[in-house]
PDB file of C-alpha atoms in Angstrom:
ATOM      1  CA  MET A 168       0.010  -0.447   0.324  1.00 36.00           C
ATOM      2  CA  THR A 169       1.362   3.965  -0.955  1.00 38.00           C
ATOM      3  CA  GLU A 170       1.913   5.860   1.663  1.00 41.00           C
ATOM      4  CA  THR A 171       0.198   9.263   2.154  1.00 40.00           C
ATOM      5  CA  PRO A 172       2.379  11.913   1.566  1.00 44.00           C
ATOM      6  CA  ARG A 173       5.005  13.069   4.008  1.00 44.00           C
ATOM      7  CA  ASP A 174       3.492  16.790   4.076  1.00 51.00           C
ATOM      8  CA  HIS A 175      -0.012  16.486   4.656  1.00 53.00           C
ATOM      9  CA  ARG A 176      -1.385  17.140   7.863  1.00 53.00           C
ATOM     10  CA  PRO A 177      -4.855  15.277   9.316  1.00 54.00           C
ATOM     11  CA  GLY A 178      -6.828  17.968   9.064  1.00 57.00           C
ATOM     12  CA  SER A 179      -5.364  20.548   6.615  1.00 79.00           C
ATOM     13  CA  CYS A 180      -6.690  20.573   2.929  1.00 90.00           C
ATOM     14  CA  ILE A 181      -5.381  18.527   0.640  1.00 96.00           C
ATOM     15  CA  ARG A 182      -3.393  19.602  -2.181  1.00 96.00           C
ATOM     16  CA  VAL A 183      -5.346  18.899  -5.688  1.00 97.00           C
ATOM     17  CA  LEU A 184      -3.380  18.581  -8.848  1.00 97.00           C
ATOM     18  CA  LEU A 185      -5.648  18.693 -11.908  1.00 96.00           C
ATOM     19  CA  ALA A 186      -4.818  17.571 -15.799  1.00 97.00           C
ATOM     20  CA  GLU A 187      -7.599  18.187 -18.100  1.00 95.00           C
ATOM     21  CA  ASP A 188      -7.052  19.573 -22.047  1.00 93.00           C
ATOM     22  CA  GLN A 189     -10.898  21.154 -21.959  1.00 92.00           C
ATOM     23  CA  GLY A 190     -10.234  24.888 -20.428  1.00 92.00           C
ATOM     24  CA  MET A 191     -13.794  24.472 -19.852  1.00 92.00           C
ATOM     25  CA  LEU A 192     -14.331  21.871 -18.414  1.00 90.00           C
ATOM     26  CA  ARG A 193     -10.655  21.504 -16.245  1.00 93.00           C
ATOM     27  CA  GLY A 194     -12.151  25.842 -15.172  1.00 93.00           C
ATOM     28  CA  ALA A 195     -15.672  24.091 -14.016  1.00 92.00           C
ATOM     29  CA  LEU A 196     -13.681  20.879 -12.191  1.00 92.00           C
ATOM     30  CA  ALA A 197     -11.526  23.026 -10.019  1.00 94.00           C
ATOM     31  CA  LEU A 198     -14.729  25.338  -9.089  1.00 94.00           C
ATOM     32  CA  LEU A 199     -16.746  22.355  -7.436  1.00 93.00           C
ATOM     33  CA  LEU A 200     -13.858  20.929  -5.725  1.00 94.00           C
ATOM     34  CA  GLY A 201     -12.717  24.015  -4.320  1.00 92.00           C
ATOM     35  CA  MET A 202     -16.322  23.927  -3.425  1.00 93.00           C
ATOM     36  CA  GLU A 203     -14.868  21.198  -0.759  1.00 93.00           C
ATOM     37  CA  ALA A 204     -14.212  22.314   2.754  1.00 93.00           C
ATOM     38  CA  ASP A 205     -10.627  19.739   2.631  1.00 94.00           C
ATOM     39  CA  ILE A 206      -9.408  19.955  -1.060  1.00 95.00           C
ATOM     40  CA  GLU A 207      -6.979  22.818  -2.761  1.00 95.00           C
ATOM     41  CA  VAL A 208      -6.254  22.931  -6.494  1.00 96.00           C
ATOM     42  CA  VAL A 209      -3.223  23.662  -6.208  1.00 96.00           C
ATOM     43  CA  ALA A 210      -2.133  23.869  -9.972  1.00 96.00           C
ATOM     44  CA  GLN A 211      -4.032  23.276 -13.121  1.00 96.00           C
ATOM     45  CA  VAL A 212      -2.685  22.065 -17.139  1.00 96.00           C
ATOM     46  CA  GLY A 213      -3.721  21.567 -20.012  1.00 95.00           C
ATOM     47  CA  THR A 214      -1.054  19.470 -21.450  1.00 96.00           C
ATOM     48  CA  GLY A 215       0.461  16.212 -19.655  1.00 95.00           C
ATOM     49  CA  ASP A 216       4.078  17.265 -20.595  1.00 94.00           C
ATOM     50  CA  ALA A 217       3.104  20.461 -18.119  1.00 96.00           C
ATOM     51  CA  ILE A 218       2.309  17.650 -15.283  1.00 97.00           C
ATOM     52  CA  VAL A 219       5.320  16.531 -13.385  1.00 96.00           C
ATOM     53  CA  ASP A 220       6.948  20.403 -13.766  1.00 96.00           C
ATOM     54  CA  ALA A 221       3.923  21.251 -11.992  1.00 96.00           C
ATOM     55  CA  ALA A 222       4.053  18.243  -9.387  1.00 96.00           C
ATOM     56  CA  LEU A 223       6.959  19.333  -8.353  1.00 96.00           C
ATOM     57  CA  ALA A 224       6.321  22.784  -7.838  1.00 96.00           C
ATOM     58  CA  HIS A 225       3.489  23.248  -6.221  1.00 96.00           C
ATOM     59  CA  ARG A 226       3.854  19.012  -3.981  1.00 96.00           C
ATOM     60  CA  PRO A 227       0.021  18.092  -4.721  1.00 97.00           C
ATOM     61  CA  ASP A 228      -1.262  15.319  -2.411  1.00 97.00           C
ATOM     62  CA  VAL A 229      -3.710  14.204  -5.661  1.00 97.00           C
ATOM     63  CA  ALA A 230      -2.576  14.537  -9.128  1.00 97.00           C
ATOM     64  CA  LEU A 231      -5.698  13.966 -11.362  1.00 96.00           C
ATOM     65  CA  LEU A 232      -5.899  13.134 -14.471  1.00 95.00           C
ATOM     66  CA  ASP A 233      -7.204  13.186 -17.836  1.00 93.00           C
ATOM     67  CA  ILE A 234      -5.751  10.221 -20.331  1.00 89.00           C
ATOM     68  CA  GLU A 235      -5.989  11.764 -23.734  1.00 87.00           C
ATOM     69  CA  LEU A 236      -3.723  14.881 -23.207  1.00 92.00           C
ATOM     70  CA  PRO A 237      -1.673  16.763 -25.762  1.00 91.00           C
ATOM     71  CA  GLY A 238       2.091  15.682 -25.556  1.00 90.00           C
ATOM     72  CA  MET A 239       1.799  13.014 -23.022  1.00 91.00           C
ATOM     73  CA  SER A 240      -0.960  10.609 -22.158  1.00 90.00           C
ATOM     74  CA  GLY A 241      -1.982  11.330 -18.378  1.00 93.00           C
ATOM     75  CA  LEU A 242      -1.006   7.039 -18.141  1.00 90.00           C
ATOM     76  CA  ASP A 243       2.452   8.067 -19.582  1.00 91.00           C
ATOM     77  CA  ALA A 244       2.758  11.367 -16.491  1.00 95.00           C
ATOM     78  CA  ALA A 245       1.696   8.378 -14.203  1.00 94.00           C
ATOM     79  CA  ALA A 246       4.741   6.501 -14.829  1.00 93.00           C
ATOM     80  CA  GLU A 247       7.008   9.486 -14.675  1.00 95.00           C
ATOM     81  CA  LEU A 248       5.326  10.589 -11.209  1.00 95.00           C
ATOM     82  CA  ARG A 249       6.029   7.416  -9.965  1.00 93.00           C
ATOM     83  CA  GLU A 250       9.239   8.063 -10.063  1.00 93.00           C
ATOM     84  CA  GLN A 251       9.600  11.929  -9.457  1.00 94.00           C
ATOM     85  CA  ALA A 252       6.909  12.209  -7.076  1.00 94.00           C
ATOM     86  CA  PRO A 253       6.426   8.760  -5.343  1.00 92.00           C
ATOM     87  CA  GLY A 254       4.182  11.057  -2.535  1.00 92.00           C
ATOM     88  CA  CYS A 255       1.769  12.076  -4.888  1.00 96.00           C
ATOM     89  CA  ARG A 256      -1.381  10.050  -5.459  1.00 96.00           C
ATOM     90  CA  VAL A 257      -2.775   9.369  -9.047  1.00 96.00           C
ATOM     91  CA  LEU A 258      -5.914   9.464  -9.910  1.00 95.00           C
ATOM     92  CA  ILE A 259      -7.708   9.080 -13.915  1.00 92.00           C
ATOM     93  CA  LEU A 260     -10.595  10.697 -14.120  1.00 88.00           C
ATOM     94  CA  THR A 261     -11.400  10.031 -17.833  1.00 82.00           C
ATOM     95  CA  THR A 262     -14.186  10.156 -20.444  1.00 80.00           C
ATOM     96  CA  PHE A 263     -13.266   6.619 -21.843  1.00 69.00           C
ATOM     97  CA  GLY A 264     -13.425   3.923 -19.864  1.00 67.00           C
ATOM     98  CA  ARG A 265     -11.849   1.393 -21.849  1.00 73.00           C
ATOM     99  CA  PRO A 266     -10.458  -2.165 -19.857  1.00 69.00           C
ATOM    100  CA  GLY A 267      -6.995  -1.955 -21.704  1.00 77.00           C
ATOM    101  CA  TYR A 268      -6.735   1.748 -19.784  1.00 79.00           C
ATOM    102  CA  LEU A 269      -7.679   0.801 -16.509  1.00 80.00           C
ATOM    103  CA  ARG A 270      -4.976  -2.204 -16.918  1.00 79.00           C
ATOM    104  CA  ARG A 271      -2.468   0.296 -17.786  1.00 82.00           C
ATOM    105  CA  ALA A 272      -3.173   2.936 -15.120  1.00 86.00           C
ATOM    106  CA  MET A 273      -2.817   0.362 -12.747  1.00 85.00           C
ATOM    107  CA  GLU A 274       0.774  -1.066 -13.923  1.00 84.00           C
ATOM    108  CA  ALA A 275       1.286   3.211 -14.489  1.00 88.00           C
ATOM    109  CA  GLY A 276       1.269   3.498 -10.965  1.00 90.00           C
ATOM    110  CA  ALA A 277      -2.755   4.324 -10.532  1.00 92.00           C
ATOM    111  CA  ALA A 278      -4.327   4.918  -7.239  1.00 93.00           C
ATOM    112  CA  GLY A 279      -7.700   4.986  -8.544  1.00 91.00           C
ATOM    113  CA  PHE A 280      -9.488   4.818 -12.113  1.00 89.00           C
ATOM    114  CA  LEU A 281     -13.350   6.700 -12.346  1.00 88.00           C
ATOM    115  CA  VAL A 282     -14.969   7.398 -15.751  1.00 82.00           C
ATOM    116  CA  LYS A 283     -15.802  11.657 -15.565  1.00 82.00           C
ATOM    117  CA  ASP A 284     -19.619  10.674 -15.913  1.00 78.00           C
ATOM    118  CA  GLY A 285     -20.163  10.169 -11.907  1.00 79.00           C
ATOM    119  CA  PRO A 286     -21.440  13.392  -9.253  1.00 85.00           C
ATOM    120  CA  VAL A 287     -18.905  16.086  -7.857  1.00 87.00           C
ATOM    121  CA  GLU A 288     -19.127  14.545  -4.738  1.00 89.00           C
ATOM    122  CA  GLU A 289     -17.841  10.725  -5.593  1.00 90.00           C
ATOM    123  CA  LEU A 290     -15.119  12.327  -6.989  1.00 92.00           C
ATOM    124  CA  ALA A 291     -14.201  14.454  -3.954  1.00 94.00           C
ATOM    125  CA  ALA A 292     -14.525  11.272  -1.853  1.00 94.00           C
ATOM    126  CA  ALA A 293     -12.751   9.270  -3.816  1.00 94.00           C
ATOM    127  CA  ILE A 294      -9.826  11.696  -3.833  1.00 95.00           C
ATOM    128  CA  ARG A 295     -10.226  11.380  -0.163  1.00 95.00           C
ATOM    129  CA  ARG A 296      -9.871   7.560  -0.263  1.00 94.00           C
ATOM    130  CA  VAL A 297      -6.840   7.757  -2.395  1.00 94.00           C
ATOM    131  CA  LEU A 298      -5.391  10.265  -0.302  1.00 93.00           C
ATOM    132  CA  SER A 299      -5.398   7.631   2.605  1.00 92.00           C
ATOM    133  CA  GLY A 300      -4.337   4.696   0.814  1.00 92.00           C
ATOM    134  CA  GLU A 301      -7.060   2.888  -0.896  1.00 92.00           C
ATOM    135  CA  THR A 302      -6.684   1.757  -3.978  1.00 91.00           C
ATOM    136  CA  VAL A 303     -10.355   3.644  -5.969  1.00 91.00           C
ATOM    137  CA  VAL A 304     -11.674   1.770  -9.363  1.00 87.00           C
ATOM    138  CA  ASP A 305     -14.832   2.863 -11.375  1.00 81.00           C
ATOM    139  CA  PRO A 306     -16.539  -0.876 -10.233  1.00 76.00           C
ATOM    140  CA  ALA A 307     -18.258  -1.478 -13.862  1.00 69.00           C
ATOM    141  CA  LEU A 308     -14.671  -0.827 -15.040  1.00 70.00           C
ATOM    142  CA  ALA A 309     -13.448  -2.896 -13.240  1.00 68.00           C
ATOM    143  CA  ALA A 310     -15.587  -5.922 -14.183  1.00 60.00           C
ATOM    144  CA  ALA A 311     -15.141  -4.932 -17.435  1.00 62.00           C
ATOM    145  CA  ALA A 312     -11.044  -5.251 -17.119  1.00 62.00           C
ATOM    146  CA  LEU A 313     -11.523  -8.886 -16.068  1.00 57.00           C
ATOM    147  CA  SER A 314     -13.225 -10.255 -17.978  1.00 54.00           C
ATOM    148  CA  ALA A 315     -11.609  -8.471 -21.301  1.00 58.00           C
ATOM    149  CA  GLY A 316      -8.029 -10.094 -20.523  1.00 63.00           C
ATOM    150  CA  PRO A 317      -4.279  -8.309 -20.479  1.00 73.00           C
ATOM    151  CA  ASN A 318      -3.431  -6.630 -23.362  1.00 77.00           C
ATOM    152  CA  PRO A 319      -2.388  -8.897 -26.540  1.00 83.00           C
ATOM    153  CA  LEU A 320      -0.811  -6.246 -28.569  1.00 85.00           C
ATOM    154  CA  THR A 321       3.915  -6.676 -27.325  1.00 88.00           C
ATOM    155  CA  ALA A 322       4.878  -2.648 -27.014  1.00 86.00           C
ATOM    156  CA  ARG A 323       6.335  -2.750 -30.470  1.00 91.00           C
ATOM    157  CA  GLU A 324       3.170  -3.952 -32.037  1.00 91.00           C
ATOM    158  CA  ARG A 325       1.886  -0.977 -30.073  1.00 87.00           C
ATOM    159  CA  ASP A 326       4.544   1.900 -31.522  1.00 90.00           C
ATOM    160  CA  VAL A 327       3.605   0.586 -35.628  1.00 92.00           C
ATOM    161  CA  LEU A 328       0.181   0.602 -35.031  1.00 89.00           C
ATOM    162  CA  LEU A 329      -0.232   4.012 -33.126  1.00 86.00           C
ATOM    163  CA  ALA A 330       2.433   4.483 -36.365  1.00 90.00           C
ATOM    164  CA  SER A 331       0.190   3.295 -39.051  1.00 90.00           C
ATOM    165  CA  ALA A 332      -2.394   6.335 -38.386  1.00 85.00           C
ATOM    166  CA  ASP A 333      -3.210   9.113 -40.749  1.00 82.00           C
ATOM    167  CA  GLY A 334      -2.484   6.906 -44.162  1.00 82.00           C
ATOM    168  CA  ALA A 335       1.357   6.491 -43.238  1.00 90.00           C
ATOM    169  CA  THR A 336       2.684   3.676 -45.529  1.00 91.00           C
ATOM    170  CA  VAL A 337       5.206   0.985 -44.735  1.00 92.00           C
ATOM    171  CA  ALA A 338       7.580   3.551 -45.880  1.00 92.00           C
ATOM    172  CA  ASP A 339       6.365   5.514 -43.205  1.00 91.00           C
ATOM    173  CA  ILE A 340       6.558   3.787 -40.553  1.00 91.00           C
ATOM    174  CA  ALA A 341       9.935   2.369 -40.660  1.00 92.00           C
ATOM    175  CA  ALA A 342      11.193   6.112 -41.410  1.00 92.00           C
ATOM    176  CA  ALA A 343       9.100   7.172 -38.256  1.00 90.00           C
ATOM    177  CA  LEU A 344      10.486   4.274 -35.865  1.00 93.00           C
ATOM    178  CA  HIS A 345      14.038   3.444 -37.156  1.00 92.00           C
ATOM    179  CA  LEU A 346      12.855  -0.086 -39.066  1.00 91.00           C
ATOM    180  CA  SER A 347      13.256  -1.732 -42.029  1.00 92.00           C
ATOM    181  CA  GLU A 348      10.418  -2.091 -44.156  1.00 91.00           C
ATOM    182  CA  SER A 349       9.812  -6.331 -44.109  1.00 91.00           C
ATOM    183  CA  THR A 350      10.241  -5.894 -40.477  1.00 92.00           C
ATOM    184  CA  VAL A 351       7.235  -3.009 -40.295  1.00 91.00           C
ATOM    185  CA  ARG A 352       5.579  -5.819 -42.259  1.00 91.00           C
ATOM    186  CA  ASN A 353       5.520  -8.446 -39.878  1.00 91.00           C
ATOM    187  CA  TYR A 354       4.984  -6.475 -36.971  1.00 91.00           C
ATOM    188  CA  LEU A 355       1.258  -4.846 -38.716  1.00 91.00           C
ATOM    189  CA  SER A 356       0.319  -8.725 -39.236  1.00 91.00           C
ATOM    190  CA  SER A 357       1.019  -9.716 -35.830  1.00 89.00           C
ATOM    191  CA  ALA A 358      -1.532  -6.907 -34.586  1.00 88.00           C
ATOM    192  CA  ILE A 359      -3.934  -7.307 -37.144  1.00 91.00           C
ATOM    193  CA  GLY A 360      -3.556 -11.463 -36.182  1.00 89.00           C
ATOM    194  CA  ARG A 361      -3.872 -10.555 -31.796  1.00 87.00           C
ATOM    195  CA  THR A 362      -7.101  -9.099 -32.950  1.00 84.00           C
ATOM    196  CA  GLY A 363      -8.695 -10.462 -34.753  1.00 85.00           C
ATOM    197  CA  THR A 364      -8.956  -8.098 -37.408  1.00 89.00           C
ATOM    198  CA  ARG A 365      -8.742  -8.306 -41.282  1.00 88.00           C
ATOM    199  CA  ASN A 366      -6.540  -5.438 -41.934  1.00 90.00           C
ATOM    200  CA  ARG A 367      -4.046  -2.433 -40.122  1.00 89.00           C
ATOM    201  CA  ALA A 368      -6.971   0.185 -40.251  1.00 88.00           C
ATOM    202  CA  GLU A 369      -9.233  -2.659 -38.170  1.00 87.00           C
ATOM    203  CA  ALA A 370      -6.270  -3.491 -36.001  1.00 88.00           C
ATOM    204  CA  LEU A 371      -5.917   0.280 -35.147  1.00 87.00           C
ATOM    205  CA  ARG A 372      -9.809   0.570 -34.287  1.00 86.00           C
ATOM    206  CA  GLU A 373     -10.087  -2.724 -32.131  1.00 83.00           C
ATOM    207  CA  ALA A 374      -6.980  -1.403 -30.275  1.00 83.00           C
ATOM    208  CA  ARG A 375      -7.847   2.165 -29.724  1.00 80.00           C
ATOM    209  CA  GLN A 376     -11.211   1.303 -28.745  1.00 77.00           C
ATOM    210  CA  GLN A 377     -10.802  -1.561 -26.131  1.00 76.00           C
ATOM    211  CA  GLY A 378      -7.891   1.608 -25.140  1.00 74.00           C
ATOM    212  CA  TRP A 379      -4.509  -1.107 -25.910  1.00 81.00           C
ATOM    213  CA  LEU A 380      -2.659   2.155 -27.231  1.00 78.00           C
TER     214      LEU A 380
END
């Protein structure tokens, strides 16, 4: 169990970092959370690249992160926070309640995973719970993750699928990833097989829907 941040004192405000790329939603969340007597939003960022620097500067107790952020995903930022700000607990809050995302969030060290359609009171309660050392996961998503099984794609297959978006050719992918074209074709073929699809476009779509990328 992860320890409560060393500088947090019982009875003091819980310091929260909020990472959300939609400005209106970010502002609304900050306002609503700020209405809780024991919660203070000490930093707001709109890109994934800004998360770690903000955490080091403001020393939040809890980082509330969206997944799909410009620059760096919330999942990658969670992994970096685990290394650089281990006293900060991470709670993923996302529109995309995908089983693969949940597994990746837990692997990155996140203490919680919630979807955005819940009431703010539930979010505030989750912030308090993760700070106390609990792991908080949306029950329906937890059940879906268990039934979905692990991510079938290797790291390199994921890289190649991501690079294949927007009509990239095999030559484009090979150049971007510093691989040979034959190697790219092999990875694409194996990714198609592992996702049970017919072509790379379907494989990419399926992998995204499942949260494997």
